[in-house]
């Protein structure tokens, strides 16, 4: 039997800079500054969507600077769908929807890895439809 790998959230010491470098590398951004701009925009937007214990637990999994950006937002009363999230990000960053979708997936995939599968399941259960793909997961439709 293979030993289970410790979830990313349990690995101490991930810095904001390391998180940015991973986002930059995996998403092919030309500079760390571009990766940082995108990361800050997506963390800010996500901070407006997530509430409750999931919000607190996710902040605890993030590097300190990322947690401050995320937790510094006031959640919206009505959360956006996944597509609404992308369109809102595009409008706020003056990007095309395609670019905003790429940026969202680039950051949320890394955030999901830091959170680990159990917390990510809880986050996806709380959010409206359309976020699973943004976090790099398949989104299964429930049977009617």
Coordinates of N, CA and C in Angstrom, one line a residue:
X1 N 0.8 -1.2 0.0 CA 0.0 0.0 0.0 C 0.9 1.2 0.0
X2 N 0.6 2.2 -0.9 CA 1.3 3.4 -1.0 C 0.9 4.4 0.1
X3 N 1.9 5.1 0.7 CA 1.5 6.1 1.7 C 0.8 7.2 1.1
X4 N -0.2 7.8 1.8 CA -0.9 8.9 1.3 C -0.1 10.1 1.3
X5 N -0.1 10.9 0.3 CA 0.6 12.2 0.3 C -0.1 13.2 1.1
X6 N 0.7 13.9 1.9 CA 0.1 15.0 2.8 C -0.5 16.0 1.9
X7 N -1.7 16.5 2.2 CA -2.3 17.6 1.4 C -1.5 18.8 1.4
X8 N -1.6 19.6 0.3 CA -0.8 20.8 0.2 C -1.1 21.8 1.3
X9 N -2.3 21.8 1.8 CA -2.6 22.8 2.8 C -1.9 22.5 4.1
X10 N -1.5 21.2 4.3 CA -0.8 20.8 5.5 C 0.7 21.1 5.5
X11 N 1.2 21.4 4.3 CA 2.6 21.7 4.1 C 2.9 23.2 4.6
X12 N 3.6 23.3 5.7 CA 3.8 24.7 6.1 C 4.8 25.4 5.3
X13 N 4.8 26.7 5.3 CA 5.8 27.5 4.7 C 5.7 28.0 3.3
X14 N 4.6 27.7 2.6 CA 4.4 28.2 1.3 C 4.3 29.7 1.4
X15 N 5.2 30.4 0.7 CA 5.2 31.9 0.7 C 4.3 32.4 -0.4
X16 N 4.0 33.7 -0.3 CA 3.3 34.4 -1.4 C 4.1 34.3 -2.7
X17 N 5.4 34.6 -2.5 CA 6.3 34.6 -3.7 C 6.3 33.2 -4.4
X18 N 6.3 32.1 -3.6 CA 6.3 30.8 -4.1 C 5.0 30.5 -4.8
X19 N 3.9 30.9 -4.2 CA 2.6 30.8 -4.9 C 2.6 31.5 -6.2
X20 N 3.1 32.7 -6.2 CA 3.1 33.5 -7.5 C 4.0 32.8 -8.5
X21 N 5.1 32.3 -8.1 CA 6.0 31.6 -9.1 C 5.3 30.4 -9.7
X22 N 4.5 29.7 -8.8 CA 3.8 28.5 -9.3 C 2.7 28.9 -10.3
X23 N 2.0 30.0 -10.0 CA 1.0 30.5 -10.9 C 1.6 31.0 -12.2
X24 N 2.7 31.7 -12.1 CA 3.4 32.2 -13.3 C 3.9 31.0 -14.1
X25 N 4.5 30.1 -13.6 CA 5.0 28.9 -14.3 C 3.9 28.1 -15.0
X26 N 2.9 27.7 -14.2 CA 1.8 26.9 -14.7 C 0.9 27.6 -15.7
X27 N 0.9 28.9 -15.7 CA 0.0 29.6 -16.6 C 0.8 30.4 -17.7
X28 N 2.1 30.3 -17.7 CA 2.9 30.9 -18.7 C 2.8 32.4 -18.8
X29 N 2.7 33.0 -17.6 CA 2.7 34.5 -17.6 C 4.2 34.9 -17.8
X30 N 4.4 36.0 -18.5 CA 5.8 36.4 -18.9 C 6.6 37.0 -17.7
X31 N 5.9 37.5 -16.7 CA 6.6 38.1 -15.5 C 5.9 37.7 -14.2
X32 N 6.7 37.9 -13.1 CA 6.1 37.6 -11.8 C 5.1 38.8 -11.5
X33 N 5.3 40.0 -12.0 CA 4.4 41.1 -11.8 C 3.0 40.8 -12.4
X34 N 3.0 40.2 -13.6 CA 1.8 39.9 -14.2 C 1.0 38.8 -13.4
X35 N 1.8 37.8 -13.0 CA 1.2 36.8 -12.1 C 0.6 37.4 -10.8
X36 N 1.3 38.4 -10.3 CA 0.9 39.0 -9.0 C -0.4 39.8 -9.3
X37 N -0.4 40.6 -10.3 CA -1.6 41.4 -10.7 C -2.9 40.5 -10.8
X38 N -2.7 39.4 -11.5 CA -3.8 38.4 -11.7 C -4.2 37.8 -10.4
X39 N -3.2 37.4 -9.6 CA -3.5 36.7 -8.4 C -4.3 37.7 -7.4
X40 N -3.8 38.9 -7.3 CA -4.5 39.9 -6.5 C -6.0 40.1 -6.9
X41 N -6.2 40.2 -8.2 CA -7.5 40.4 -8.8 C -8.4 39.2 -8.5
X42 N -7.9 38.0 -8.7 CA -8.8 36.8 -8.5 C -9.0 36.6 -7.0
X43 N -8.0 36.8 -6.1 CA -8.2 36.7 -4.7 C -9.2 37.7 -4.2
X44 N -9.2 38.9 -4.7 CA -10.2 39.9 -4.3 C -11.6 39.5 -4.7
X45 N -11.7 39.0 -5.9 CA -13.0 38.6 -6.4 C -13.5 37.4 -5.6
X46 N -12.7 36.5 -5.3 CA -13.1 35.3 -4.6 C -13.5 35.7 -3.2
X47 N -12.8 36.7 -2.6 CA -13.2 37.1 -1.3 C -14.6 37.7 -1.2
X48 N -15.1 38.2 -2.3 CA -16.4 38.7 -2.4 C -17.5 37.6 -2.5
X49 N -17.1 36.4 -2.7 CA -18.0 35.3 -3.0 C -18.1 34.3 -1.9
X50 N -17.1 34.0 -1.1 CA -17.1 33.0 -0.1 C -17.4 33.5 1.3
X51 N -18.1 32.7 2.0 CA -18.5 33.1 3.4 C -18.3 31.9 4.3
X52 N -18.6 32.2 5.6 CA -18.6 31.1 6.6 C -17.3 30.5 6.9
X53 N -17.4 29.2 7.4 CA -16.3 28.5 7.8 C -15.3 28.2 6.6
X54 N -15.9 28.0 5.4 CA -15.0 27.8 4.3 C -14.1 29.0 4.0
X55 N -14.6 30.2 4.2 CA -13.8 31.4 4.0 C -12.7 31.4 5.0
X56 N -13.0 31.1 6.3 CA -12.0 31.1 7.4 C -10.9 30.0 7.1
X57 N -11.4 28.9 6.8 CA -10.5 27.7 6.5 C -9.6 28.0 5.3
X58 N -10.2 28.5 4.3 CA -9.3 28.8 3.1 C -8.3 29.9 3.4
X59 N -8.7 30.9 4.1 CA -7.7 31.9 4.5 C -6.5 31.3 5.3
X60 N -6.8 30.3 6.1 CA -5.8 29.7 6.9 C -4.8 28.9 6.0
X61 N -5.3 28.4 4.9 CA -4.4 27.6 4.0 C -3.5 28.5 3.1
X62 N -3.8 29.7 3.0 CA -3.1 30.6 2.0 C -1.9 31.2 2.7
X63 N -0.9 31.6 1.9 CA 0.2 32.4 2.4 C -0.4 33.7 3.0
X64 N 0.3 34.3 4.0 CA -0.3 35.4 4.8 C -0.7 36.5 3.9
X65 N 0.1 36.9 2.9 CA -0.3 38.1 2.1 C -1.5 37.8 1.2
X66 N -1.6 36.5 0.7 CA -2.8 36.1 -0.1 C -4.0 36.1 0.8
X67 N -3.9 35.6 2.1 CA -5.0 35.5 3.0 C -5.5 36.9 3.3
X68 N -4.6 37.9 3.4 CA -5.0 39.3 3.7 C -5.8 39.9 2.6
X69 N -5.4 39.6 1.4 CA -6.1 40.1 0.2 C -7.5 39.5 0.1
X70 N -7.6 38.2 0.3 CA -8.8 37.4 0.2 C -9.8 37.8 1.3
X71 N -9.3 37.8 2.6 CA -10.1 38.0 3.7 C -10.5 39.5 3.9
X72 N -9.8 40.4 3.2 CA -10.1 41.8 3.3 C -11.3 42.3 2.6
X73 N -11.9 41.4 1.9 CA -13.1 41.7 1.1 C -14.4 41.5 1.8
X74 N -15.4 42.3 1.6 CA -16.7 42.0 2.1 C -17.5 41.2 1.1
X75 N -18.0 40.0 1.6 CA -18.8 39.2 0.7 C -20.0 39.8 0.2
X76 N -20.3 39.6 -1.1 CA -21.6 40.0 -1.7 C -22.7 39.3 -1.1
X77 N -23.9 40.0 -1.1 CA -25.1 39.3 -0.6 C -25.6 38.2 -1.5
X78 N -25.4 38.4 -2.8 CA -25.8 37.4 -3.8 C -24.6 36.9 -4.5
X79 N -24.1 35.7 -4.3 CA -22.9 35.2 -5.0 C -23.1 35.0 -6.4
X80 N -22.1 35.2 -7.2 CA -22.2 35.0 -8.7 C -22.0 33.6 -9.1
X81 N -22.6 33.2 -10.2 CA -22.2 31.9 -10.8 C -20.8 31.9 -11.2
X82 N -20.3 30.8 -11.6 CA -18.9 30.7 -12.1 C -18.7 31.6 -13.3
X83 N -19.6 31.6 -14.3 CA -19.5 32.5 -15.4 C -19.7 33.9 -15.0
X84 N -20.6 34.2 -14.1 CA -20.8 35.6 -13.6 C -19.5 36.1 -12.9
X85 N -18.8 35.2 -12.2 CA -17.5 35.5 -11.6 C -16.5 35.9 -12.7
X86 N -16.4 35.2 -13.7 CA -15.5 35.5 -14.8 C -15.8 36.8 -15.5
X87 N -17.1 37.0 -15.8 CA -17.6 38.3 -16.4 C -17.3 39.5 -15.5
X88 N -17.5 39.3 -14.2 CA -17.3 40.4 -13.3 C -15.8 40.7 -13.2
X89 N -15.0 39.7 -13.2 CA -13.5 39.9 -13.2 C -13.1 40.6 -14.5
X90 N -13.6 40.2 -15.6 CA -13.3 40.8 -16.9 C -13.6 42.3 -16.8
X91 N -14.8 42.6 -16.3 CA -15.2 44.0 -16.3 C -14.3 44.8 -15.3
X92 N -14.0 44.3 -14.2 CA -13.1 45.0 -13.2 C -11.7 45.1 -13.6
X93 N -11.2 44.2 -14.4 CA -9.8 44.3 -14.8 C -9.6 44.8 -16.2
X94 N -10.7 45.1 -16.9 CA -10.7 45.5 -18.3 C -10.1 44.5 -19.2
X95 N -10.4 43.2 -19.0 CA -9.9 42.1 -19.8 C -11.0 41.6 -20.6
X96 N -10.7 40.8 -21.6 CA -11.7 40.0 -22.3 C -12.2 38.9 -21.4
X97 N -13.4 38.4 -21.7 CA -13.8 37.2 -20.9 C -12.9 36.0 -21.0
X98 N -12.3 35.8 -22.2 CA -11.4 34.7 -22.4 C -10.2 34.9 -21.5
X99 N -9.6 36.1 -21.5 CA -8.5 36.3 -20.6 C -8.8 36.2 -19.1
X100 N -10.0 36.7 -18.7 CA -10.4 36.6 -17.4 C -10.6 35.1 -17.0
X101 N -11.1 34.3 -17.9 CA -11.3 32.9 -17.6 C -10.0 32.2 -17.4
X102 N -9.0 32.5 -18.3 CA -7.7 32.0 -18.1 C -7.1 32.4 -16.8
X103 N -7.2 33.7 -16.5 CA -6.6 34.2 -15.2 C -7.2 33.5 -14.0
X104 N -8.6 33.4 -14.0 CA -9.3 32.8 -12.9 C -8.8 31.3 -12.7
X105 N -8.8 30.6 -13.8 CA -8.4 29.2 -13.7 C -6.9 29.0 -13.2
X106 N -6.1 30.0 -13.7 CA -4.7 29.9 -13.3 C -4.5 30.1 -11.8
X107 N -5.2 31.0 -11.2 CA -5.1 31.2 -9.8 C -5.9 30.2 -8.9
X108 N -7.2 30.0 -9.3 CA -8.0 29.1 -8.5 C -7.5 27.7 -8.5
X109 N -6.8 27.2 -9.5 CA -6.3 25.9 -9.5 C -5.2 25.7 -8.4
X110 N -4.4 26.7 -8.3 CA -3.3 26.7 -7.3 C -3.9 26.9 -5.9
X111 N -4.9 27.7 -5.8 CA -5.6 27.9 -4.5 C -6.3 26.6 -4.1
X112 N -6.9 25.9 -5.0 CA -7.5 24.6 -4.7 C -6.5 23.6 -4.3
X113 N -5.4 23.6 -4.9 CA -4.3 22.7 -4.4 C -3.9 23.0 -3.0
X114 N -3.7 24.3 -2.7 CA -3.3 24.7 -1.3 C -4.4 24.3 -0.3
X115 N -5.7 24.4 -0.7 CA -6.8 24.1 0.2 C -6.9 22.6 0.4
X116 N -6.6 21.8 -0.6 CA -6.7 20.4 -0.4 C -8.1 19.9 -0.8
X117 N -8.3 18.6 -1.1 CA -9.5 18.2 -1.7 C -10.7 18.3 -0.8
X118 N -10.6 18.1 0.5 CA -11.7 18.1 1.4 C -12.3 19.5 1.5
X119 N -11.4 20.5 1.8 CA -11.9 21.9 1.8 C -12.4 22.4 0.5
X120 N -11.7 22.0 -0.6 CA -12.2 22.4 -1.9 C -13.6 21.8 -2.2
X121 N -13.9 20.6 -1.7 CA -15.3 20.1 -1.9 C -16.3 20.9 -1.1
X122 N -15.9 21.4 0.1 CA -16.8 22.2 0.9 C -17.0 23.6 0.2
X123 N -15.9 24.1 -0.3 CA -16.0 25.4 -1.0 C -17.0 25.3 -2.2
X124 N -16.8 24.3 -3.0 CA -17.6 24.1 -4.2 C -19.1 23.8 -3.9
X125 N -19.3 23.2 -2.7 CA -20.7 23.0 -2.3 C -21.4 24.3 -1.9
X126 N -20.6 25.2 -1.4 CA -21.1 26.5 -1.0 C -21.4 27.4 -2.1
X127 N -20.5 27.4 -3.1 CA -20.6 28.4 -4.2 C -21.7 27.9 -5.2
X128 N -22.2 28.9 -6.0 CA -23.2 28.5 -7.0 C -22.5 27.7 -8.1
X129 N -23.3 27.1 -9.1 CA -22.7 26.3 -10.1 C -21.7 27.1 -11.0
X130 N -20.8 26.3 -11.5 CA -19.8 26.8 -12.5 C -18.4 27.1 -11.9
X131 N -18.2 26.8 -10.7 CA -16.9 27.1 -10.1 C -15.9 25.9 -10.2
X132 N -16.4 24.7 -10.3 CA -15.6 23.5 -10.3 C -14.5 23.6 -11.4
X133 N -15.0 23.9 -12.6 CA -14.0 24.0 -13.7 C -13.0 25.1 -13.5
X134 N -13.4 26.2 -12.8 CA -12.5 27.2 -12.6 C -11.4 26.8 -11.6
X135 N -11.7 25.8 -10.7 CA -10.7 25.3 -9.8 C -10.0 24.1 -10.4
X136 N -10.3 23.8 -11.7 CA -9.6 22.7 -12.3 C -10.2 21.3 -12.1
X137 N -11.4 21.3 -11.7 CA -12.1 20.0 -11.5 C -13.3 19.9 -12.5
X138 N -13.6 18.6 -12.8 CA -14.8 18.4 -13.6 C -16.1 18.8 -12.8
X139 N -17.0 19.3 -13.5 CA -18.3 19.7 -12.8 C -19.4 18.7 -13.3
X140 N -19.8 17.9 -12.4 CA -20.8 16.9 -12.7 C -22.2 17.5 -12.4
X141 N -23.1 17.3 -13.4 CA -24.5 17.7 -13.2 C -25.2 16.6 -12.5
X142 N -26.1 17.0 -11.5 CA -26.8 16.1 -10.7 C -28.0 15.6 -11.5
X143 N -28.5 14.4 -11.3 CA -29.6 13.8 -12.0 C -30.9 14.5 -11.5
X144 N -31.8 14.8 -12.4 CA -33.0 15.5 -12.1 C -34.1 14.4 -11.7

